[in-house]
Tab-separated table of C-alpha atoms in Angstrom:
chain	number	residue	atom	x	y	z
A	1	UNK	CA	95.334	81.572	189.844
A	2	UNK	CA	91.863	81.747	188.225
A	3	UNK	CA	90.754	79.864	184.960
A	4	UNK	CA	90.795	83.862	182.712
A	5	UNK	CA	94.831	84.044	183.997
A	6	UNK	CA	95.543	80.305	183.075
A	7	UNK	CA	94.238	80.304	179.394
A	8	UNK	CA	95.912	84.196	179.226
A	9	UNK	CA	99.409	82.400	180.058
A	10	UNK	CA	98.475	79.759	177.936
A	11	UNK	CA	97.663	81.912	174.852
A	12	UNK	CA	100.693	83.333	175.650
A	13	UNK	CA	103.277	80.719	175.112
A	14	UNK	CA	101.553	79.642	172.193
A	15	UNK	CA	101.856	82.555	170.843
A	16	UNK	CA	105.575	83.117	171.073
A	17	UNK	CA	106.175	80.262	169.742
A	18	UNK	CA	104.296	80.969	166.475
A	19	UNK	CA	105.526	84.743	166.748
A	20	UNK	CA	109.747	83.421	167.215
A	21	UNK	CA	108.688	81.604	163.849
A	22	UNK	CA	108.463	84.728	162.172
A	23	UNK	CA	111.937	85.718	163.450
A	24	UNK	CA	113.848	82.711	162.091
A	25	UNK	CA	113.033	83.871	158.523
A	26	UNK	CA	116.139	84.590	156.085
A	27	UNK	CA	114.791	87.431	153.703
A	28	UNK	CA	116.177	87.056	150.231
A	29	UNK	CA	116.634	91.518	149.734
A	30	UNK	CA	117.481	91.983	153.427
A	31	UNK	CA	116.912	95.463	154.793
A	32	UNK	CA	117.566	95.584	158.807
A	33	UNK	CA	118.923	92.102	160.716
A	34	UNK	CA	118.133	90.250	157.679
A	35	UNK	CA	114.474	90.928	156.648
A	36	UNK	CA	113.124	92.523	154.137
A	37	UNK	CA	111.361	96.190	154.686
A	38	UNK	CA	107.725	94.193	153.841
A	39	UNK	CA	108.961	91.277	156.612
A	40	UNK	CA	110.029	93.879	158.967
A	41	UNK	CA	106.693	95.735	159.120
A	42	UNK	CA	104.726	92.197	159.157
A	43	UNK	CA	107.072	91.281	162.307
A	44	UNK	CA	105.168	94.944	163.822
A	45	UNK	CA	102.088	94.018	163.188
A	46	UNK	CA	102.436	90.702	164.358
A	47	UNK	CA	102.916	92.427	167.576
A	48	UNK	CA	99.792	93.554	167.967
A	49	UNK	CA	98.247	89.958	169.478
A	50	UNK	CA	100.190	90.160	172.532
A	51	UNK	CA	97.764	93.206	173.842
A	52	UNK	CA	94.742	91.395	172.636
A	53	UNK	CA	94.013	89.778	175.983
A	54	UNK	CA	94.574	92.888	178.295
A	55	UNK	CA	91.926	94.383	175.854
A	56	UNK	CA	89.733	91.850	176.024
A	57	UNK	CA	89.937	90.673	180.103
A	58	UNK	CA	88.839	94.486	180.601
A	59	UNK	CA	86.290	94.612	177.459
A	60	UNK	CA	84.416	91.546	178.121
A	61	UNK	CA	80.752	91.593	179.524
A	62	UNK	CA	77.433	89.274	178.607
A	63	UNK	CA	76.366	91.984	175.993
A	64	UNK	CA	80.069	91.311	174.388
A	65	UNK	CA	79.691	87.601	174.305
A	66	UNK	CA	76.053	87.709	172.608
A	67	UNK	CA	77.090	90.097	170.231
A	68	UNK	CA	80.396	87.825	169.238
A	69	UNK	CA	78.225	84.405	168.836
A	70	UNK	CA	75.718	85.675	166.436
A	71	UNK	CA	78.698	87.709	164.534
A	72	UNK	CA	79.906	84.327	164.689
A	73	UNK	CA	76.820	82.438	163.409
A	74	UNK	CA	76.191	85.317	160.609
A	75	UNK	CA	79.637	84.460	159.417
A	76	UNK	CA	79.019	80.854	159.493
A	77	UNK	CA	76.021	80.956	157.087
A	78	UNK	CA	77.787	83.505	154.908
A	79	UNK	CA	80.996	80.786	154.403
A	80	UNK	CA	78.204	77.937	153.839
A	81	UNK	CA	76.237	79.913	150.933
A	82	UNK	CA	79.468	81.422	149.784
A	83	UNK	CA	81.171	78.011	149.506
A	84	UNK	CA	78.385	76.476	147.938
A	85	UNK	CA	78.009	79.229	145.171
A	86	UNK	CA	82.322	78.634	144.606
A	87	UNK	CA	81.898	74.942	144.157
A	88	UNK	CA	78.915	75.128	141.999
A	89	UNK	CA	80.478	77.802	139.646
A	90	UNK	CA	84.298	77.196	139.860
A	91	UNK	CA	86.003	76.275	136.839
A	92	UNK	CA	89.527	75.727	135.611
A	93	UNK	CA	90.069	76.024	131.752
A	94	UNK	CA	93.201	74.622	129.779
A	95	UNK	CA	94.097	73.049	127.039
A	96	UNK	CA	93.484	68.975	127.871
A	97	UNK	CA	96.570	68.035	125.223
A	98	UNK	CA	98.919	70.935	125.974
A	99	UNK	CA	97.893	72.525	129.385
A	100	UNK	CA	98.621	76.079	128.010
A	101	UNK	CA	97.002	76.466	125.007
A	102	UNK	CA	99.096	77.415	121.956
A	103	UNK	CA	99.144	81.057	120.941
A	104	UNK	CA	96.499	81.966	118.343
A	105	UNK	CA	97.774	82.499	115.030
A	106	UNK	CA	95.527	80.524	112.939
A	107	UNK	CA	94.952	84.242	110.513
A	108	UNK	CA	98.519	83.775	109.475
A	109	UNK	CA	97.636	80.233	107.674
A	110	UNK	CA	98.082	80.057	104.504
A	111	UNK	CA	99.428	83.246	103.586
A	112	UNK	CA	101.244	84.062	100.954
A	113	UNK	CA	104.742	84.655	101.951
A	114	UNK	CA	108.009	83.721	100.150
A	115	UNK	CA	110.207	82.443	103.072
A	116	UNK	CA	108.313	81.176	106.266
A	117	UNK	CA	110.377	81.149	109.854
A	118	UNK	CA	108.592	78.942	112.783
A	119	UNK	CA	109.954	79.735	116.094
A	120	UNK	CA	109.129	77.210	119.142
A	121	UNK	CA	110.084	77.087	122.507
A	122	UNK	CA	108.813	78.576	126.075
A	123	UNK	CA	108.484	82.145	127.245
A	124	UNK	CA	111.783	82.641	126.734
A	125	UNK	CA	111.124	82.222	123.166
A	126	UNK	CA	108.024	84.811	122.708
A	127	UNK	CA	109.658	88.329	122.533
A	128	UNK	CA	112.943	88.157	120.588
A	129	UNK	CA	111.153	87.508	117.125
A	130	UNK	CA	110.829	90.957	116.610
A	131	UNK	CA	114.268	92.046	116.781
A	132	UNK	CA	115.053	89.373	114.453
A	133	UNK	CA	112.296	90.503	111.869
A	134	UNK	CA	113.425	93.703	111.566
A	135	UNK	CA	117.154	92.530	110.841
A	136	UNK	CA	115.937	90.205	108.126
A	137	UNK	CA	113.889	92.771	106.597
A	138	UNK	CA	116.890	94.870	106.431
A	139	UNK	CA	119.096	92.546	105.007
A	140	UNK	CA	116.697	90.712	102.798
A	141	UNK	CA	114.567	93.565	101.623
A	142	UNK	CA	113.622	91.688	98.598
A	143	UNK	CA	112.757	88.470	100.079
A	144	UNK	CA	109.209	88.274	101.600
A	145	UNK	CA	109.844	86.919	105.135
A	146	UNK	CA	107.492	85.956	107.623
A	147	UNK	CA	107.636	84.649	111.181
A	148	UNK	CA	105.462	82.733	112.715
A	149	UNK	CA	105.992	82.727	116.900
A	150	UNK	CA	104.649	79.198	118.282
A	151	UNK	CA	105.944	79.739	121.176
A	152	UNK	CA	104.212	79.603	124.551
A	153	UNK	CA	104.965	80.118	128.509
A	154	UNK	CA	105.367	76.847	130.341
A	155	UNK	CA	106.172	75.086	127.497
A	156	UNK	CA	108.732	72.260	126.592
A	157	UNK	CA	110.419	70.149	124.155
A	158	UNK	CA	107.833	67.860	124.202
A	159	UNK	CA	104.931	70.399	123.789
A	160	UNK	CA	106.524	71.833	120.992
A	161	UNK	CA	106.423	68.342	119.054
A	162	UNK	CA	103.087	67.346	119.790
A	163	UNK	CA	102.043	71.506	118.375
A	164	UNK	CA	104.461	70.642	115.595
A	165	UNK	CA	103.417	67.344	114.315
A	166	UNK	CA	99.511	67.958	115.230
A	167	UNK	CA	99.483	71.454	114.160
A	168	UNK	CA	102.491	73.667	113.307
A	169	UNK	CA	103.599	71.488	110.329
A	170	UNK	CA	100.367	73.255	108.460
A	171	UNK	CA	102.302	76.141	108.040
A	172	UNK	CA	104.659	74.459	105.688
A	173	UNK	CA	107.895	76.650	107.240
A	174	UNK	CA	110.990	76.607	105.609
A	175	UNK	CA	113.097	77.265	108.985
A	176	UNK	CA	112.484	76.226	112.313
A	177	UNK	CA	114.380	77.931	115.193
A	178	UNK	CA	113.774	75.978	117.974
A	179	UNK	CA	115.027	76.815	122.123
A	180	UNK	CA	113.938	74.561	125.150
A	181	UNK	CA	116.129	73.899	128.200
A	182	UNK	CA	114.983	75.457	131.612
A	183	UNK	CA	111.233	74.351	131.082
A	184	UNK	CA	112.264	70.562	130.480
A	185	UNK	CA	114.558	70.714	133.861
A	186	UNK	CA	111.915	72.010	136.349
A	187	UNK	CA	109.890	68.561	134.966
A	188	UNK	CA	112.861	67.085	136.873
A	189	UNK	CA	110.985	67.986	140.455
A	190	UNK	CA	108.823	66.694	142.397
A	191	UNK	CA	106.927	67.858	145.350
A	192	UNK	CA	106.652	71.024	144.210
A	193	UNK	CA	103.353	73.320	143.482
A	194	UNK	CA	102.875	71.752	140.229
A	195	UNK	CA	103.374	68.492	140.125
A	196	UNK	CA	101.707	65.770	141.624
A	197	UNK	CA	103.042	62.071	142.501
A	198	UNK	CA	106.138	60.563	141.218
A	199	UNK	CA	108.513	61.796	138.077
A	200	UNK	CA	107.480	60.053	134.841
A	201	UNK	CA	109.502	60.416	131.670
A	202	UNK	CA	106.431	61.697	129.584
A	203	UNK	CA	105.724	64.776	131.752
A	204	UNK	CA	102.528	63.535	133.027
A	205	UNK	CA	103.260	64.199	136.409
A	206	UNK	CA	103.767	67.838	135.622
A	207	UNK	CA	100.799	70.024	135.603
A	208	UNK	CA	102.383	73.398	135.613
A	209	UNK	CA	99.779	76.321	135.039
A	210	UNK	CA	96.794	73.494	134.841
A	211	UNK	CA	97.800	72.685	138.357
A	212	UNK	CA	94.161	73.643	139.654
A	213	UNK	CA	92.519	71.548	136.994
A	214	UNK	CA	94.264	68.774	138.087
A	215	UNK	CA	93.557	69.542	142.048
A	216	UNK	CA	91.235	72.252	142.184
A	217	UNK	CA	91.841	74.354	145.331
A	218	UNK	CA	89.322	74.236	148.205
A	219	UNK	CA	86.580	77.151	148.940
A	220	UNK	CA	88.946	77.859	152.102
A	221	UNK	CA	92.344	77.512	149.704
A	222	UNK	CA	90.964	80.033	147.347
A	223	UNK	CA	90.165	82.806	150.179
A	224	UNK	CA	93.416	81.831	152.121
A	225	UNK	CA	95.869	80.740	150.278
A	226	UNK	CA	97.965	83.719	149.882
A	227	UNK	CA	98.140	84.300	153.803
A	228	UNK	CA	99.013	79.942	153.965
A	229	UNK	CA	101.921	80.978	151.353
A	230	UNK	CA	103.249	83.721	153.915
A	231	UNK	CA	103.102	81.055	156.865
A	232	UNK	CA	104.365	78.309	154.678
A	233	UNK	CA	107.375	80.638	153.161
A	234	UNK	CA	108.207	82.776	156.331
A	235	UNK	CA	107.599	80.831	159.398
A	236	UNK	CA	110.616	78.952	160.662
A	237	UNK	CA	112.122	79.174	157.593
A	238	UNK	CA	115.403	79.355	158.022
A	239	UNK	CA	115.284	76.540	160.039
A	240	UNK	CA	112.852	74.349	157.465
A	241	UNK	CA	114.324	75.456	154.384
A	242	UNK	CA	117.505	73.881	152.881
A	243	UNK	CA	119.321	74.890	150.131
A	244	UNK	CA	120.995	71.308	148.562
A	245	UNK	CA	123.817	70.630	146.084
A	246	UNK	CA	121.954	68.136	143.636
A	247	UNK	CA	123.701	65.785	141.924
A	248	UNK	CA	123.149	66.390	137.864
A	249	UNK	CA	121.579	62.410	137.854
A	250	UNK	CA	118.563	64.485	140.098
A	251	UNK	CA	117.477	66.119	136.532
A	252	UNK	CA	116.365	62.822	135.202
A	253	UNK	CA	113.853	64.999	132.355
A	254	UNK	CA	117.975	65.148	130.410
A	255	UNK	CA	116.706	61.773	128.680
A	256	UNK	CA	113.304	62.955	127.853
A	257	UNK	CA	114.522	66.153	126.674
A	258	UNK	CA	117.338	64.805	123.931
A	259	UNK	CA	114.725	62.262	122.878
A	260	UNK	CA	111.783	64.738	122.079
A	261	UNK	CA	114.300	67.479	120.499
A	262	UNK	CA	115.875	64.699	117.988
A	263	UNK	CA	112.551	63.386	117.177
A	264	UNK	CA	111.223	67.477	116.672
A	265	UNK	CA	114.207	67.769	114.701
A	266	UNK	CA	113.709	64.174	112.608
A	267	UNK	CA	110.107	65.484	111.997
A	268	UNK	CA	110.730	68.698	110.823
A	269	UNK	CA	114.121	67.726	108.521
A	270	UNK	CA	111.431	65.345	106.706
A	271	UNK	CA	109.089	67.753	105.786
A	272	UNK	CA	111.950	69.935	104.223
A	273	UNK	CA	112.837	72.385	106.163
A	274	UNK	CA	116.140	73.726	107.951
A	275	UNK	CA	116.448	73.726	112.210
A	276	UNK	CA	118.499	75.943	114.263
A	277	UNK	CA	118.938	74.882	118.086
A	278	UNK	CA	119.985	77.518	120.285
A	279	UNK	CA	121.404	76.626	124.091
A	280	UNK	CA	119.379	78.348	125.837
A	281	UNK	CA	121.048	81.250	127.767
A	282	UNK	CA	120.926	81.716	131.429
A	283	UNK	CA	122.011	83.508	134.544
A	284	UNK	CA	123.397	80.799	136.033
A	285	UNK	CA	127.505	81.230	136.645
A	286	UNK	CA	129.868	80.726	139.263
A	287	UNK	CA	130.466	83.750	141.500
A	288	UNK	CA	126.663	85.512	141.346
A	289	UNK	CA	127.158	89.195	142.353
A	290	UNK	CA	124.521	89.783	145.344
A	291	UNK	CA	122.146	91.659	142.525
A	292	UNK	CA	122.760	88.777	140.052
A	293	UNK	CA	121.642	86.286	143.371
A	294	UNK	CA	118.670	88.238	144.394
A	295	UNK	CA	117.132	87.623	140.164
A	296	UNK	CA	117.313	83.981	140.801
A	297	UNK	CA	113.164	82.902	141.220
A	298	UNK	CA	113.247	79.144	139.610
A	299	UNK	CA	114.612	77.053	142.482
A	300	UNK	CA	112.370	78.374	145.227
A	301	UNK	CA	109.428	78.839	142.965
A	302	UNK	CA	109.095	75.189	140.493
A	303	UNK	CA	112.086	72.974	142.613
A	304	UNK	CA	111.300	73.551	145.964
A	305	UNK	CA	110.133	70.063	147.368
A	306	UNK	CA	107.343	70.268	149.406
A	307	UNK	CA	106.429	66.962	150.694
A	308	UNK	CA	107.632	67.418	154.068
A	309	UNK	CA	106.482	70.723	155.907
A	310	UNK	CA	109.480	70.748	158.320
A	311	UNK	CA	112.036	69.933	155.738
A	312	UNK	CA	111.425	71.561	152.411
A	313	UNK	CA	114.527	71.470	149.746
A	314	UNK	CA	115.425	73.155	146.486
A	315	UNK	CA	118.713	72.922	144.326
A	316	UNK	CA	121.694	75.289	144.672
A	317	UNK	CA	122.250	77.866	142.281
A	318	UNK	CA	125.409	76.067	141.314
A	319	UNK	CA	123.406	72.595	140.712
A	320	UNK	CA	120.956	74.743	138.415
A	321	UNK	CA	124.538	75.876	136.435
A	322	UNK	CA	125.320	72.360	136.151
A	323	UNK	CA	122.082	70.895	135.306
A	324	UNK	CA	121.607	73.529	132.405
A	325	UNK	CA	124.990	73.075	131.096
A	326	UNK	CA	124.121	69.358	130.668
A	327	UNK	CA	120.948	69.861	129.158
A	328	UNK	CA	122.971	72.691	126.661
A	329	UNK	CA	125.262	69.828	126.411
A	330	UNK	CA	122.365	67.760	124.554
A	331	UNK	CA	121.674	69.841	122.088
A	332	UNK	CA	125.487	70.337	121.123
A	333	UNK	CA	125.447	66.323	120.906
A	334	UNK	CA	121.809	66.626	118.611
A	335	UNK	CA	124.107	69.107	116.689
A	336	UNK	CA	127.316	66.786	116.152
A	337	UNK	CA	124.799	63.870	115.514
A	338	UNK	CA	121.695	65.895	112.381
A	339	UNK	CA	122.368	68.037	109.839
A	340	UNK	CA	120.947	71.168	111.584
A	341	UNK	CA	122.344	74.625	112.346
A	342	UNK	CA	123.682	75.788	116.045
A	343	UNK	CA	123.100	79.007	118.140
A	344	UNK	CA	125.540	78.566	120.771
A	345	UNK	CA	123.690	81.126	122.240
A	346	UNK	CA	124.681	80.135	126.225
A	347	UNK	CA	128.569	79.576	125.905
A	348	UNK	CA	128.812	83.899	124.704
A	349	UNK	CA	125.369	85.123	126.426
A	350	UNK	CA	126.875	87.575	128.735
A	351	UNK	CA	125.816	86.384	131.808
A	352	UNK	CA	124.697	90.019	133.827
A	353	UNK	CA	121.555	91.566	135.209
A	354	UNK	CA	121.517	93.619	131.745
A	355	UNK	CA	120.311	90.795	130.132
A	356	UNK	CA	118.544	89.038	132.352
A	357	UNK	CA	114.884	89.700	134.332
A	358	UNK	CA	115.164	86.045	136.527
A	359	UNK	CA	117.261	83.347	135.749
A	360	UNK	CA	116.260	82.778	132.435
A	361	UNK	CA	113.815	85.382	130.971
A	362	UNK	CA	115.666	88.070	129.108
A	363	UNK	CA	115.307	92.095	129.348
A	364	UNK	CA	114.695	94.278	126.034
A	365	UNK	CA	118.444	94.303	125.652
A	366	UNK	CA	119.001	90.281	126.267
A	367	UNK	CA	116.621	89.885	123.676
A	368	UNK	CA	118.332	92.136	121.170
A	369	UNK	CA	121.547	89.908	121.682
A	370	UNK	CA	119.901	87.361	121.729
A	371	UNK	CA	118.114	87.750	118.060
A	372	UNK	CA	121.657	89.045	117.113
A	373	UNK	CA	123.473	86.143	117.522
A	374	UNK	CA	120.574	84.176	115.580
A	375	UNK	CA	120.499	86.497	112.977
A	376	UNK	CA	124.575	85.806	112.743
A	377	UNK	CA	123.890	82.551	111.983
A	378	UNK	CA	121.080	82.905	109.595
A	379	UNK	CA	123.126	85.688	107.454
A	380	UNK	CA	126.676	83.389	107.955
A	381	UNK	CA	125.238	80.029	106.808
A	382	UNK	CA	123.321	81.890	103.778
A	383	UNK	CA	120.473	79.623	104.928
A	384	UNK	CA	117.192	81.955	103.760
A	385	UNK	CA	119.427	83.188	100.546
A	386	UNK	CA	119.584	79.629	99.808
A	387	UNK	CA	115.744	79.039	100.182
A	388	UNK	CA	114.197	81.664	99.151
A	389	UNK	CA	115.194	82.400	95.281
């Protein structure tokens, strides 16, 4: 057997074994032995190598080889110059005291208005404002209400009282509605895309969307990361990924999350004005329908624990339940414990894919409800009739 046949045999068994890594893959909208149409026509394509060295034993000639080493050197130099103009050029803006920057609204300062709502929270917070401004213009047609939408993507309790007390406060509201919960949890894990190191009770260790500033990806990361996220989601997957049952203790941000609410809410109940906490709705429930299952993104995508290639883990749908429950719980305890006004929002959220977009981001209609159920609240307490004489 001649050296071409021995490294043709060899190329060969290495590359079943990468191709049978593509097999053991688990596709989360299965269309045909439990991939995915797009994973089905990868597994194809991925065909394609074994013919490569039949093409190339018969192809191959001097003129062939000279040809591929100065493609090769041409390719080189165009990496090295390429490289050097990415490093030299490359940067990563965000906000170096709250990572996303808040949203602009400094043209609504100091406006005249007669009533003044603040809303804070994370994405889940930015789109139901609306709704709720066109039921209090309705039902308070002579009041002049404003609302002012502080929230911001990526956000949590504890960027919401460093915008409040550094910036927010300006505004001089006289009600704050205020809804963190899934945002705080994902602070929780570690290993993951976003953070870097070991958990730490301020957030530090949490980078979220500032992630590159923090580690800026490599000249070779930018070009091929998103084929690395294929290998590293796909290949032997369903043998290196693990779905695990955490324990609610696992979510240690719970203690960091009462502590910066009560201290938001302390802060903003001495400047005058009223609070309303909402539990923050979400998908998460006991007996997902397969539809309901296939909406879930924030396990895989912020808890998936990465620090060990051949054993990645993320919680169970059913620990996510749990852990949100208990961090619901929190605010129904900052509720027993301040004078401050509850959206129970979670316990009568109806929990379908009507409502819901992923596990916590609401359609058009989930917002409606959801600014419904506020506006309840605001129109049964008699809070801005109260306030705004």
């Amino acid at each position: 057997m001649n050296k071409t046949k021995v490294t043709i045999w060899i190329y060969y068994l290495i590359y079943l074994v990468v191709y049978i890594g593509w097999l053991f893959h688990a596709s989360e909208t299965p269309w045909i032995l439990g991939y995915s149409r797009q994973h089905f026509g990868f597994l194809l394509i991925m065909l394609i190598p074994f013919v490569l060295p039949v093409i190339f034993v018969r192809a191959i000639s001097a003129s062939i080889i000279r040809v591929f080493k100065q493609g090769l050197l041409l390719i080189s130099l165009l990496y090295l110059f390429s490289s050097a103009y990415y490093y030299y050029t490359r940067t990563y803006k965000f906000d170096p005291f709250l990572q996303m920057p808040p949203p602009d609204i400094s043209s609504e300062y100091g406006s005249g208005t007669n009533y003044r709502i603040l809303i804070l929270g994370g994405s889940t917070s930015t789109d139901y404002h609306t709704f709720l401004q066109d039921s209090l213009l309705e039902a308070y047609p002579n009041s002049d209400i404003e609302i002012i939408n502080g929230a911001r993507m990526w956000w949590t309790s504890r960027h919401s009282l460093i915008a409040y007390s550094t910036m927010y406060y300006l505004y001089d509201p006289d009600l704050v509605i205020i809804m963190h919960g899934i945002n705080d949890l994902v602070r929780s894990c570690v290993g993951s895309d976003y953070s870097l190191g070991e958990y730490k009770e301020d957030y530090s260790h949490y980078y979220g969307a500032a992630i590159n500033g923090a580690q800026p990806p490599s000249f070779a990361e930018y070009l091929f990361d998103r084929y690395y996220s294929v290998v590293r989601d796909n290949w032997y997957s369903s043998l290196r990924f693990k779905v695990t049952d955490y324990p609610v203790e696992e979510f240690r941000s719970i203690k960091s999350f009462q502590i910066n609410i009560e201290r938001l809410v302390l802060k903003i109940k001495s400047d005058g004005a009223d609070v309303v906490l909402i539990t923050q709705p979400s998908l998460y429930k006991r007996d997902l329908s397969s539809q309901e299952n296939a909406l879930l993104k924030f396990p895989r995508a912020f808890c998936m624990d990465r620090t060990n290639f051949f054993h990645i883990s993320y919680p169970s749908a059913e620990s996510m339940r749990i852990a949100m429950q208990s961090f619901n719980n929190s605010i129904r305890y900052i509720i027993e414990q301040t004078d401050v006004y509850l959206v129970d929002a979670d316990s009568i959220f109806e929990k379908t894919a009507s409502n819901f977009m992923d596990d916590v981001h609401y359609t058009q209609l989930g917002n409606k409800v959801l600014s419904s159920m506020i506006y309840q609240v605001i129109e049964r307490t008699n809070i801005i009739s109260e306030n705004s004489e």
